[in-house]
Amino acid sequence: MPKDEAQGGDEGAWWRGAVIYEVYPRSFQDGDGDGIGDLKGLLRRLEHVAALGVDAVWIAPFYASPMLDFGYDVADHCAVDPCFGTLADFDRVVARAHALGLRVLIDQVWSHTSHRHPWFLDSAANPGGPRRDWYVWADPRPDGTPPNNWQSVFGGPAWRWDPRRRQYYLHHFLTAQPALNLRHEAVLAELERIGRFWLERGVDGVRLDAADFLCHDDSLADNPPRPPPGGVMPVKPFGLQEHRHDMMHPDTGAVLARLRALLDAYPGTAAVAELSSEGDPFARAGRYTTGGAGVHLAYSLRLAKGGFGAAEMAARIAHIAACAPDGGYCWSFSNHDVERVASRWGDGGAAFAKLAMALLLCQQGAAIVYQGEELGLPQAEVPFERLRDPYGINFWPQFKGRDGARTPMPWRAGAAHAGFSDAEPWLPVPEAHRRRAVDAQEADPDSVLNAWRRFLRWRRRHPALRHGSTENVAADGALLRFERAAPGERLLCLFNCGAATLRLPARGRPLAGHGFAARLEGETLVLPAFAAAFAAIPPAAADTPAPSGAARPAAPTPN
Ligand code: BGC
């Protein structure tokens, strides 16, 4: 942990309102010329992360793994996979990050391991051995079919037959990712030992993978069917069930409490939990981050999987503020699992990318920015022959998987493979990304990259944006507005979510320095397409009603 901050109670903790930069190491920077990003490469590029002005870097898995799910199938939790380097490389990354004032978060995958993990090999081979119940084993039904109807996220039944045990084992993702039995004390103790191994090496916290899949109903009851949304058969059969028994079990809280107790022994550390899109993940995020016994922060893929528009955003913002009023929600529009925001919600252009940035960074709670989001990268089109993600290969072409969000970072517009590697990269670098390379954007004061740097600097000067509450959320046509309030500061935040200029009555004292070009014409604020504007308003304005015609945010509907 950087030494500059004495940690007292939670109030001033670094993770409150923090901006966390996600590095997907395989695609960040190749340091040894094999076409795969690694820790040596990350070490070289940490200055880019620090120069952005974020608080922390989250490094996605770099552990020993057969790489069937690119590191989320862990075969040795305490070893660095040779393709990423060595433990000494990792220690250098942590030391350099700390010297640059960045906290370091790493993934912890508690829900499952690789099928090549020695625990699983032992559990499968020794039904009488001490690890026999470390995974979720079940007998077949009398006709040989799997114990129940549960589906895996990545397609097909959530059970795989193991001829050694002559039983099925549970897997929520790939068949190569058997689910751990987190009701087994020895499993939890071992995961805690692993956590301590990394905390002792100086990491400042963890991102807990797949938290909704930690616990299931031990009765193994069938899930009830869920009628196809709108009567249309979904691409993924996972969508045809109500996930009542296989995930999101109430016992999850007890597992999160174990993780919290572990982190509490290392003051200044924090956990961010990843939640699925099922049910109301925002309500769960609120529950899991309130009261000091769960994780510090939580995010859900639901946000990124939803649509975009002023009314939709207003509904989400109001709902999340109501669910997590203490700022436990961690906003995330892009990551290694979802289509990039610039082209998912926008047209792939710079103006929309800047709007999405401002929207992300003005929300209550923490935020995650995914590598390349600061460049406004659009989703890459990866041809089928180059696909690597089994999830995409399974569902091609209706769902193209996650490779389009995982292509290499473009560093130098004029270099081979945009400066990511000297060798052919594991995924191709799209031409459209080359033009948006870091060096090209550094030279352009109006670039998306410089907009991020400017906006993050400006955000630091406004405590209401980092620590304030969210109030008076409303949408009116393409206009989204809300207020952020902290003691001594109340900000009116306005966003034009549409492609046409908006004219509205000006209010408050306009703020400068954030980089957006709104202008005043007398008493009228002119807000160009995809622009944002900010004004300081007196605290007394807190109760001012929303402008007439403004839509009250409705409760979000599940996707
Ligand atoms: C990770 C994915 C991974 C899955 C299974 C997720 O939540 O972010 O990349 O495939 O967990 O481990």
Coordinates of C-alpha atoms and ligand atoms in Angstrom, one line a residue:
M1 CA 0.0 0.0 0.0
P2 CA 1.4 3.5 -0.8
K3 CA 2.6 5.0 2.4
D4 CA 1.0 8.4 1.9
E5 CA -2.3 7.6 3.4
A6 CA -3.0 6.8 7.0
Q7 CA -6.1 4.6 7.1
G8 CA -8.5 5.4 9.9
G9 CA -12.1 4.5 9.7
D10 CA -13.8 3.8 6.4
E11 CA -14.7 7.4 5.8
G12 CA -11.5 8.6 4.1
A13 CA -10.7 5.2 2.7
W14 CA -9.0 5.3 -0.8
W15 CA -11.6 3.1 -2.4
R16 CA -14.5 5.4 -1.7
G17 CA -15.2 7.2 -4.9
A18 CA -12.1 5.7 -6.4
V19 CA -11.4 5.2 -10.1
I20 CA -10.0 1.8 -10.9
Y21 CA -8.2 1.0 -14.2
E22 CA -8.7 -2.6 -15.4
V23 CA -5.7 -4.2 -17.1
Y24 CA -6.3 -7.4 -19.0
P25 CA -2.7 -8.4 -19.0
R26 CA -2.8 -10.7 -22.0
S27 CA -3.7 -7.7 -24.2
F28 CA -2.0 -4.8 -22.5
Q29 CA 1.7 -4.9 -23.5
D30 CA 3.9 -7.8 -24.6
G31 CA 7.3 -7.6 -22.9
D32 CA 9.0 -10.7 -24.2
G33 CA 8.0 -10.8 -27.9
D34 CA 5.6 -13.8 -27.9
G35 CA 2.5 -11.9 -29.0
I36 CA 1.0 -12.2 -25.5
G37 CA 0.9 -9.4 -23.0
D38 CA 2.7 -10.0 -19.7
L39 CA 3.8 -8.5 -16.4
K40 CA 7.1 -7.1 -17.9
G41 CA 5.0 -5.3 -20.5
L42 CA 2.6 -4.0 -17.8
L43 CA 5.6 -2.7 -15.8
R44 CA 6.7 -0.6 -18.8
R45 CA 3.2 0.9 -19.2
L46 CA 2.3 1.6 -15.6
E47 CA 3.1 5.3 -16.2
H48 CA 0.3 5.5 -18.7
V49 CA -2.1 4.3 -16.0
A50 CA -0.7 6.7 -13.4
A51 CA -0.7 9.7 -15.9
L52 CA -4.4 9.1 -16.4
G53 CA -5.0 10.1 -12.8
V54 CA -6.8 7.0 -11.6
D55 CA -6.5 5.6 -8.0
A56 CA -5.9 2.0 -8.6
V57 CA -5.1 -0.7 -11.1
W58 CA -6.9 -4.0 -11.2
I59 CA -4.9 -6.7 -12.9
A60 CA -7.0 -9.6 -14.3
P61 CA -5.7 -13.1 -13.7
F62 CA -2.1 -13.9 -14.3
Y63 CA -2.0 -17.2 -12.4
A64 CA -0.9 -20.6 -13.7
S65 CA -3.7 -21.8 -15.9
P66 CA -4.4 -24.0 -19.0
M67 CA -5.9 -20.7 -20.3
L68 CA -9.1 -22.3 -21.5
D69 CA -10.9 -19.3 -20.0
F70 CA -7.7 -17.1 -20.3
G71 CA -6.7 -17.3 -16.7
Y72 CA -10.1 -17.5 -15.0
D73 CA -9.4 -21.3 -14.9
V74 CA -6.8 -21.2 -12.2
A75 CA -4.5 -24.2 -11.8
D76 CA -2.2 -22.8 -9.2
H77 CA -3.3 -19.7 -7.2
C78 CA 0.1 -18.8 -6.0
A79 CA 2.1 -19.1 -9.2
V80 CA 2.4 -16.7 -12.1
D81 CA 1.8 -18.4 -15.4
P82 CA 5.0 -18.6 -17.5
C83 CA 3.3 -16.7 -20.3
F84 CA 2.9 -13.7 -18.0
G85 CA 6.3 -13.9 -16.3
T86 CA 7.4 -14.7 -12.7
L87 CA 6.5 -13.8 -9.2
A88 CA 9.5 -11.4 -9.2
D89 CA 7.9 -9.6 -12.2
F90 CA 4.7 -9.3 -10.2
D91 CA 6.6 -7.9 -7.2
R92 CA 8.2 -5.3 -9.5
V93 CA 4.8 -4.3 -10.8
V94 CA 3.4 -3.8 -7.3
A95 CA 6.5 -1.8 -6.2
R96 CA 6.4 0.4 -9.3
A97 CA 2.6 0.9 -9.0
H98 CA 3.0 2.0 -5.4
A99 CA 5.8 4.3 -6.3
L100 CA 3.5 5.9 -8.8
G101 CA 0.7 6.3 -6.2
L102 CA -1.5 3.5 -7.6
R103 CA -3.1 0.8 -5.5
V104 CA -3.1 -2.7 -6.9
L105 CA -6.1 -5.0 -7.0
I106 CA -5.9 -8.6 -8.2
D107 CA -8.5 -11.2 -9.1
Q108 CA -9.5 -13.9 -6.7
V109 CA -11.5 -16.7 -8.2
W110 CA -13.3 -18.4 -5.3
S111 CA -16.2 -19.9 -7.3
H112 CA -14.3 -22.5 -9.3
T113 CA -10.8 -23.7 -10.3
S114 CA -9.4 -25.3 -13.4
H115 CA -10.0 -29.0 -13.9
R116 CA -6.2 -29.2 -14.0
H117 CA -5.9 -27.9 -10.4
P118 CA -4.3 -30.5 -8.1
W119 CA -7.3 -30.1 -5.8
F120 CA -9.7 -31.2 -8.5
L121 CA -7.4 -34.0 -9.8
D122 CA -7.3 -35.3 -6.2
S123 CA -11.0 -34.9 -5.6
A124 CA -11.8 -36.8 -8.8
A125 CA -9.3 -39.6 -8.3
N126 CA -9.8 -40.1 -4.5
P127 CA -13.5 -40.4 -3.6
G128 CA -12.4 -41.5 -0.1
G129 CA -9.7 -38.8 0.2
P130 CA -9.7 -35.6 2.3
R131 CA -10.6 -33.5 -0.7
R132 CA -13.5 -35.6 -1.8
D133 CA -16.1 -32.9 -1.1
W134 CA -14.0 -29.9 -2.2
Y135 CA -16.1 -29.7 -5.4
V136 CA -19.8 -30.3 -6.0
W137 CA -20.3 -33.9 -6.9
A138 CA -23.6 -35.6 -7.4
D139 CA -25.0 -38.9 -8.6
P140 CA -26.8 -39.2 -11.9
R141 CA -30.5 -39.6 -12.0
P142 CA -31.6 -43.3 -12.4
D143 CA -31.6 -42.8 -16.2
G144 CA -28.0 -41.5 -16.2
T145 CA -28.9 -37.9 -16.9
P146 CA -27.5 -35.1 -14.8
P147 CA -28.8 -34.5 -11.3
N148 CA -30.9 -31.5 -12.3
N149 CA -31.8 -29.1 -15.1
W150 CA -29.2 -26.4 -14.3
Q151 CA -27.5 -24.7 -17.2
S152 CA -24.0 -23.3 -17.5
V153 CA -23.5 -19.7 -18.5
F154 CA -21.3 -20.7 -21.4
G155 CA -23.9 -23.1 -22.9
G156 CA -25.1 -26.6 -22.1
P157 CA -25.8 -28.4 -18.9
A158 CA -24.0 -27.3 -15.8
W159 CA -22.9 -30.9 -15.1
R160 CA -20.1 -32.9 -16.5
W161 CA -19.7 -36.7 -16.1
D162 CA -16.5 -37.8 -14.5
P163 CA -15.6 -41.4 -15.2
R164 CA -13.2 -41.6 -12.3
R165 CA -15.8 -40.7 -9.7
R166 CA -18.7 -42.1 -11.7
Q167 CA -20.5 -38.9 -10.7
Y168 CA -21.3 -35.6 -12.2
Y169 CA -19.5 -32.4 -11.1
L170 CA -21.0 -28.9 -11.2
H171 CA -19.6 -26.2 -13.4
H172 CA -21.2 -22.8 -14.0
F173 CA -18.9 -21.8 -16.8
L174 CA -16.7 -24.1 -18.9
T175 CA -16.6 -27.8 -18.2
A176 CA -13.0 -27.1 -17.5
Q177 CA -14.0 -24.9 -14.5
P178 CA -15.4 -27.2 -11.8
A179 CA -17.3 -25.3 -9.0
L180 CA -15.7 -25.3 -5.6
N181 CA -17.8 -26.4 -2.6
L182 CA -17.7 -23.2 -0.5
R183 CA -19.6 -24.8 2.4
H184 CA -16.5 -26.9 3.1
E185 CA -14.4 -25.3 5.8
A186 CA -11.1 -26.6 4.5
V187 CA -11.8 -25.0 1.1
L188 CA -12.5 -21.6 2.6
A189 CA -9.4 -21.9 4.8
E190 CA -7.3 -22.6 1.8
L191 CA -8.7 -19.7 -0.2
E192 CA -8.0 -17.5 2.8
R193 CA -4.4 -18.7 2.9
I194 CA -4.1 -17.9 -0.8
G195 CA -5.5 -14.4 -0.1
R196 CA -3.0 -13.9 2.6
F197 CA -0.2 -15.0 0.3
W198 CA -1.0 -12.0 -2.0
L199 CA -1.8 -9.5 0.7
E200 CA 1.6 -10.2 2.3
R201 CA 3.1 -9.4 -1.1
G202 CA 1.6 -6.0 -0.8
V203 CA -1.6 -6.0 -2.9
D204 CA -4.2 -3.5 -1.8
G205 CA -7.3 -5.6 -2.5
V206 CA -9.1 -8.0 -4.7
R207 CA -11.7 -8.2 -7.4
L208 CA -13.8 -11.2 -6.4
D209 CA -14.8 -13.1 -9.6
A210 CA -18.4 -14.4 -10.1
A211 CA -19.7 -13.7 -6.6
D212 CA -23.2 -14.8 -7.5
F213 CA -22.0 -18.3 -8.2
L214 CA -20.3 -18.9 -4.8
C215 CA -23.2 -20.8 -3.3
H216 CA -26.2 -22.8 -4.5
D217 CA -29.1 -24.6 -3.0
D218 CA -27.7 -27.9 -1.6
S219 CA -31.0 -29.7 -2.3
L220 CA -30.0 -29.3 -6.0
A221 CA -33.7 -28.6 -6.9
D222 CA -34.5 -27.9 -10.5
N223 CA -34.7 -24.3 -11.5
P224 CA -38.2 -23.2 -12.7
P225 CA -38.5 -22.4 -16.4
R226 CA -38.5 -18.7 -17.4
P227 CA -40.7 -18.0 -20.5
P228 CA -38.6 -16.6 -23.4
P229 CA -38.6 -12.8 -23.0
G230 CA -41.1 -11.4 -25.5
G231 CA -41.8 -14.9 -26.7
V232 CA -38.5 -15.0 -28.5
M233 CA -36.2 -17.9 -28.0
P234 CA -32.9 -16.5 -26.4
V235 CA -29.5 -17.3 -28.0
K236 CA -28.3 -18.8 -24.7
P237 CA -30.4 -21.5 -22.9
F238 CA -29.2 -20.0 -19.6
G239 CA -31.9 -17.4 -20.2
L240 CA -34.7 -20.0 -20.1
Q241 CA -34.5 -20.5 -16.4
E242 CA -35.2 -18.6 -13.3
H243 CA -32.0 -19.0 -11.4
R244 CA -33.6 -19.7 -8.1
H245 CA -31.5 -22.6 -6.9
D246 CA -28.2 -22.6 -8.8
M247 CA -26.8 -19.2 -7.8
M248 CA -27.4 -16.0 -5.7
H249 CA -27.9 -18.2 -2.6
P250 CA -28.5 -16.3 0.7
D251 CA -25.4 -18.1 2.1
T252 CA -23.2 -15.9 -0.2
G253 CA -23.2 -13.2 2.5
A254 CA -21.4 -15.6 4.9
V255 CA -18.7 -16.3 2.3
L256 CA -18.3 -12.5 1.6
A257 CA -18.0 -12.0 5.4
R258 CA -15.0 -14.4 5.4
L259 CA -13.3 -12.4 2.7
R260 CA -14.0 -9.2 4.5
A261 CA -12.6 -10.6 7.8
L262 CA -9.5 -11.6 5.8
L263 CA -9.1 -8.1 4.4
D264 CA -9.8 -6.3 7.6
A265 CA -6.6 -7.9 9.0
Y266 CA -4.8 -5.8 6.3
P267 CA -6.0 -2.2 6.9
G268 CA -6.4 -0.2 3.7
T269 CA -7.3 -3.1 1.5
A270 CA -10.6 -3.5 -0.3
A271 CA -12.7 -6.0 -2.2
V272 CA -14.8 -5.3 -5.4
A273 CA -17.3 -8.1 -6.1
E274 CA -18.4 -8.9 -9.6
L275 CA -22.2 -9.7 -9.7
S276 CA -24.1 -11.3 -12.6
S277 CA -27.1 -9.7 -14.4
E278 CA -29.7 -11.9 -12.8
G279 CA -32.5 -10.7 -10.6
D280 CA -31.8 -7.2 -9.2
P281 CA -28.0 -7.0 -9.0
F282 CA -28.1 -3.4 -7.8
A283 CA -30.1 -4.4 -4.8
R284 CA -27.7 -7.2 -4.1
A285 CA -24.8 -4.8 -4.5
G286 CA -26.4 -2.6 -1.9
R287 CA -26.8 -5.5 0.5
Y288 CA -23.3 -6.9 0.0
T289 CA -21.6 -3.5 0.5
T290 CA -23.6 -2.2 3.5
G291 CA -22.9 -2.8 7.2
G292 CA -19.2 -3.5 7.0
A293 CA -19.5 -7.3 6.9
G294 CA -19.4 -7.8 3.2
V295 CA -17.4 -6.5 0.3
H296 CA -16.5 -2.8 0.0
L297 CA -17.7 -2.4 -3.6
A298 CA -19.7 -4.4 -6.1
Y299 CA -20.5 -4.1 -9.8
S300 CA -22.8 -5.9 -12.2
L301 CA -22.6 -6.6 -15.9
R302 CA -26.3 -5.7 -16.1
L303 CA -25.5 -2.0 -16.5
A304 CA -23.4 -2.7 -19.5
K305 CA -25.9 -5.1 -20.9
G306 CA -28.8 -2.6 -20.7
G307 CA -29.6 0.0 -23.3
F308 CA -28.6 3.6 -23.4
G309 CA -30.7 6.8 -23.3
A310 CA -31.4 9.7 -20.9
A311 CA -34.5 8.0 -19.4
E312 CA -32.8 4.6 -19.1
M313 CA -29.7 6.1 -17.4
A314 CA -31.9 8.2 -15.1
A315 CA -33.7 5.1 -14.0
R316 CA -30.5 3.2 -13.4
I317 CA -28.9 6.1 -11.5
A318 CA -31.9 6.7 -9.2
H319 CA -32.2 3.0 -8.5
I320 CA -28.5 2.5 -7.7
A321 CA -28.5 5.6 -5.5
A322 CA -31.5 4.1 -3.6
C323 CA -29.9 0.7 -3.4
A324 CA -26.4 1.7 -2.4
P325 CA -26.7 5.2 -0.8
D326 CA -23.3 4.7 0.9
G327 CA -21.4 4.7 -2.4
G328 CA -20.8 0.9 -2.5
Y329 CA -21.7 0.6 -6.1
C330 CA -18.8 0.4 -8.5
W331 CA -19.8 1.8 -11.9
S332 CA -18.5 0.0 -15.0
F333 CA -19.5 0.5 -18.6
S334 CA -16.8 -1.7 -20.2
N335 CA -14.6 -4.6 -19.2
H336 CA -13.1 -7.8 -20.6
D337 CA -16.5 -9.5 -20.6
V338 CA -18.7 -7.0 -22.5
E339 CA -18.8 -5.2 -25.8
R340 CA -16.9 -1.8 -25.6
V341 CA -19.1 1.1 -24.6
A342 CA -18.1 3.5 -27.4
S343 CA -19.8 1.3 -30.0
R344 CA -22.3 -0.5 -27.8
W345 CA -24.1 2.6 -26.7
G346 CA -22.6 5.1 -29.2
D347 CA -21.5 5.5 -32.7
G348 CA -17.9 4.7 -32.0
G349 CA -17.0 8.4 -32.3
A350 CA -15.0 10.6 -30.0
A351 CA -17.9 12.8 -28.8
F352 CA -19.9 9.9 -27.5
A353 CA -16.8 8.3 -25.9
K354 CA -16.3 11.6 -24.0
L355 CA -19.9 11.7 -22.9
A356 CA -19.8 8.1 -21.6
M357 CA -16.6 9.0 -19.7
A358 CA -18.2 12.0 -18.0
L359 CA -21.3 9.9 -17.2
L360 CA -19.2 7.2 -15.7
L361 CA -17.0 9.5 -13.6
C362 CA -19.9 11.6 -12.2
Q363 CA -21.7 8.7 -10.5
Q364 CA -21.9 8.1 -6.8
G365 CA -19.5 5.3 -5.8
A366 CA -16.4 4.0 -7.4
A367 CA -15.8 3.4 -11.1
I368 CA -13.9 1.0 -13.3
V369 CA -12.3 2.1 -16.6
Y370 CA -11.3 -0.7 -18.9
Q371 CA -8.0 -0.5 -20.8
G372 CA -8.7 1.2 -24.1
E373 CA -11.9 2.9 -22.8
E374 CA -9.7 6.0 -22.2
L375 CA -8.9 5.9 -26.0
G376 CA -12.6 5.6 -27.0
L377 CA -11.9 2.3 -28.7
P378 CA -14.8 0.8 -30.5
Q379 CA -15.5 -3.0 -30.3
A380 CA -13.2 -4.9 -32.7
E381 CA -14.6 -7.2 -35.3
V382 CA -12.6 -10.4 -34.9
P383 CA -13.1 -12.9 -37.7
F384 CA -14.3 -16.4 -36.7
E385 CA -10.9 -18.0 -37.7
R386 CA -9.2 -15.7 -35.1
L387 CA -11.6 -16.2 -32.3
R388 CA -10.1 -17.5 -29.0
D389 CA -13.0 -17.1 -26.5
P390 CA -14.8 -20.5 -26.2
Y391 CA -18.0 -18.6 -25.2
G392 CA -18.0 -16.8 -28.5
I393 CA -17.0 -19.9 -30.5
N394 CA -20.0 -21.8 -28.9
F395 CA -22.6 -19.1 -29.8
W396 CA -21.2 -17.7 -33.1
P397 CA -22.5 -15.8 -35.0
Q398 CA -25.5 -14.8 -32.9
F399 CA -23.1 -14.0 -30.0
K400 CA -19.6 -13.3 -30.9
G401 CA -18.1 -13.7 -27.5
R402 CA -15.6 -11.4 -25.7
D403 CA -12.6 -11.3 -28.1
G404 CA -13.8 -8.0 -29.7
A405 CA -13.2 -6.3 -26.3
R406 CA -9.9 -8.0 -25.7
T407 CA -7.8 -7.1 -28.7
P408 CA -4.4 -5.6 -27.9
M409 CA -3.9 -2.0 -26.7
P410 CA -2.7 0.2 -29.5
W411 CA 0.3 2.2 -28.2
R412 CA 2.0 3.6 -31.3
A413 CA 0.1 4.3 -34.5
G414 CA 3.0 3.8 -36.8
A415 CA 4.5 0.7 -35.2
A416 CA 4.1 -3.0 -36.1
H417 CA 1.0 -4.3 -34.2
A418 CA 0.5 -0.8 -32.9
G419 CA 3.4 -1.2 -30.5
F420 CA 1.8 -4.0 -28.5
S421 CA 4.3 -6.7 -29.6
D422 CA 6.9 -7.4 -32.2
A423 CA 5.3 -10.7 -32.9
E424 CA 1.8 -11.5 -34.3
P425 CA -0.5 -10.8 -31.3
W426 CA -2.8 -13.5 -29.9
L427 CA -5.7 -11.4 -31.2
P428 CA -5.4 -9.0 -34.1
V429 CA -5.1 -5.2 -33.8
P430 CA -7.9 -3.6 -35.8
E431 CA -6.9 -0.8 -38.2
A432 CA -9.5 1.4 -36.6
H433 CA -7.7 1.1 -33.3
R434 CA -4.3 2.0 -34.7
R435 CA -5.6 5.5 -35.5
R436 CA -6.6 5.8 -31.9
A437 CA -3.2 4.7 -30.5
V438 CA -1.9 6.3 -27.3
D439 CA 0.9 8.3 -29.1
A440 CA -1.5 9.8 -31.7
Q441 CA -4.0 10.8 -29.0
E442 CA -1.3 12.3 -26.7
A443 CA -0.4 14.7 -29.6
D444 CA -4.0 15.9 -29.9
P445 CA -5.3 18.2 -27.2
D446 CA -8.8 17.4 -28.2
S447 CA -8.4 13.6 -28.1
V448 CA -10.5 11.2 -25.9
L449 CA -7.3 10.4 -24.0
N450 CA -6.6 14.0 -23.1
A451 CA -10.3 14.4 -22.2
W452 CA -9.9 11.6 -19.7
R453 CA -6.8 13.1 -18.2
R454 CA -8.4 16.6 -17.9
F455 CA -11.7 15.3 -16.6
L456 CA -10.0 13.2 -13.9
R457 CA -7.9 16.1 -12.8
W458 CA -11.1 18.3 -12.6
R459 CA -13.0 15.6 -10.7
R460 CA -10.4 15.6 -8.0
R461 CA -11.2 19.3 -7.3
H462 CA -14.9 18.5 -6.6
P463 CA -15.5 16.5 -3.5
A464 CA -19.2 16.2 -4.3
L465 CA -18.3 14.1 -7.4
R466 CA -16.2 11.7 -5.4
H467 CA -18.1 11.6 -2.1
G468 CA -21.4 13.3 -2.6
S469 CA -24.9 11.9 -2.6
T470 CA -27.0 11.7 -5.8
E471 CA -30.2 13.7 -5.9
N472 CA -32.9 15.0 -8.2
V473 CA -32.3 12.6 -11.0
A474 CA -34.4 13.3 -14.0
A475 CA -34.6 12.8 -17.8
D476 CA -36.3 15.1 -20.3
G477 CA -36.0 14.0 -23.8
A478 CA -32.2 13.6 -24.5
L479 CA -31.3 15.6 -21.4
L480 CA -30.2 13.7 -18.3
R481 CA -29.7 15.7 -15.1
F482 CA -28.8 15.0 -11.5
E483 CA -27.2 16.7 -8.6
R484 CA -24.3 15.6 -6.5
A485 CA -24.1 17.1 -3.0
A486 CA -21.4 17.0 -0.3
P487 CA -21.0 19.3 2.6
G488 CA -20.1 22.7 1.1
E489 CA -20.7 21.8 -2.5
R490 CA -23.7 21.0 -4.7
L491 CA -23.2 20.4 -8.4
L492 CA -25.8 20.3 -11.1
C493 CA -24.6 17.8 -13.8
L494 CA -26.2 17.9 -17.2
F495 CA -25.7 15.5 -20.1
N496 CA -27.0 15.7 -23.6
C497 CA -27.4 12.0 -24.5
G498 CA -28.5 12.8 -28.0
A499 CA -27.1 13.9 -31.3
A500 CA -28.9 17.3 -31.5
T501 CA -28.0 20.5 -29.7
L502 CA -30.2 21.3 -26.7
R503 CA -31.2 24.7 -25.4
L504 CA -32.3 25.0 -21.8
P505 CA -32.7 27.6 -19.1
A506 CA -29.3 28.2 -17.4
R507 CA -29.0 27.6 -13.7
G508 CA -26.2 28.2 -11.1
R509 CA -22.6 29.2 -11.6
P510 CA -21.1 27.4 -14.6
L511 CA -18.0 25.5 -13.9
A512 CA -15.0 25.3 -16.2
G513 CA -12.0 23.0 -16.5
H514 CA -13.8 19.8 -17.3
G515 CA -13.3 20.1 -21.1
F516 CA -16.9 20.2 -22.4
A517 CA -18.0 23.0 -24.6
A518 CA -21.4 24.2 -23.5
R519 CA -22.0 28.0 -23.8
L520 CA -24.3 30.6 -22.4
E521 CA -26.5 32.7 -24.6
G522 CA -28.0 35.2 -22.2
E523 CA -30.1 33.0 -19.8
T524 CA -29.9 30.0 -22.1
L525 CA -27.5 27.2 -21.9
V526 CA -26.6 25.7 -25.2
L527 CA -25.6 22.1 -24.8
P528 CA -24.1 20.6 -28.0
A529 CA -24.7 17.0 -29.0
F530 CA -23.2 14.5 -26.5
A531 CA -21.8 17.3 -24.3
A532 CA -22.0 17.7 -20.6
A533 CA -22.2 20.9 -18.4
F534 CA -21.7 21.5 -14.8
A535 CA -22.8 24.3 -12.5
A536 CA -22.4 25.0 -8.8
I537 CA -25.8 25.6 -7.2
P538 CA -26.5 26.7 -3.7
P539 CA -27.4 24.0 -1.2
A540 CA -30.7 25.7 -0.8
A541 CA -31.7 24.6 -4.3
A542 CA -31.8 21.0 -3.1
D543 CA -35.5 20.9 -3.0
T544 CA -36.1 22.7 -6.3
P545 CA -38.4 20.5 -8.3
A546 CA -37.3 19.0 -11.6
P547 CA -38.1 21.2 -14.7
S548 CA -41.6 20.8 -15.9
G549 CA -42.1 17.9 -18.3
A550 CA -39.1 16.1 -16.7
A551 CA -39.7 12.4 -16.5
R552 CA -39.6 10.8 -13.0
P553 CA -37.2 7.9 -13.3
A554 CA -39.0 4.6 -13.4
A555 CA -37.8 1.5 -11.7
P556 CA -35.5 -0.4 -14.1
T557 CA -36.9 -3.5 -15.7
P558 CA -34.7 -6.7 -15.7
N559 CA -33.0 -7.4 -19.0
Ligands
BGC1 C1 -15.0 -13.3 -15.5 C2 -15.0 -13.9 -16.9 C3 -14.9 -15.4 -16.7 C4 -16.0 -15.9 -15.7 C5 -15.7 -17.3 -15.2 C6 -16.3 -13.8 -15.0 O1 -17.0 -13.2 -14.3 O2 -14.9 -11.9 -15.5 O3 -14.0 -13.4 -17.7 O4 -15.1 -16.0 -17.9 O5 -16.0 -15.1 -14.6 O6 -14.6 -17.3 -14.4

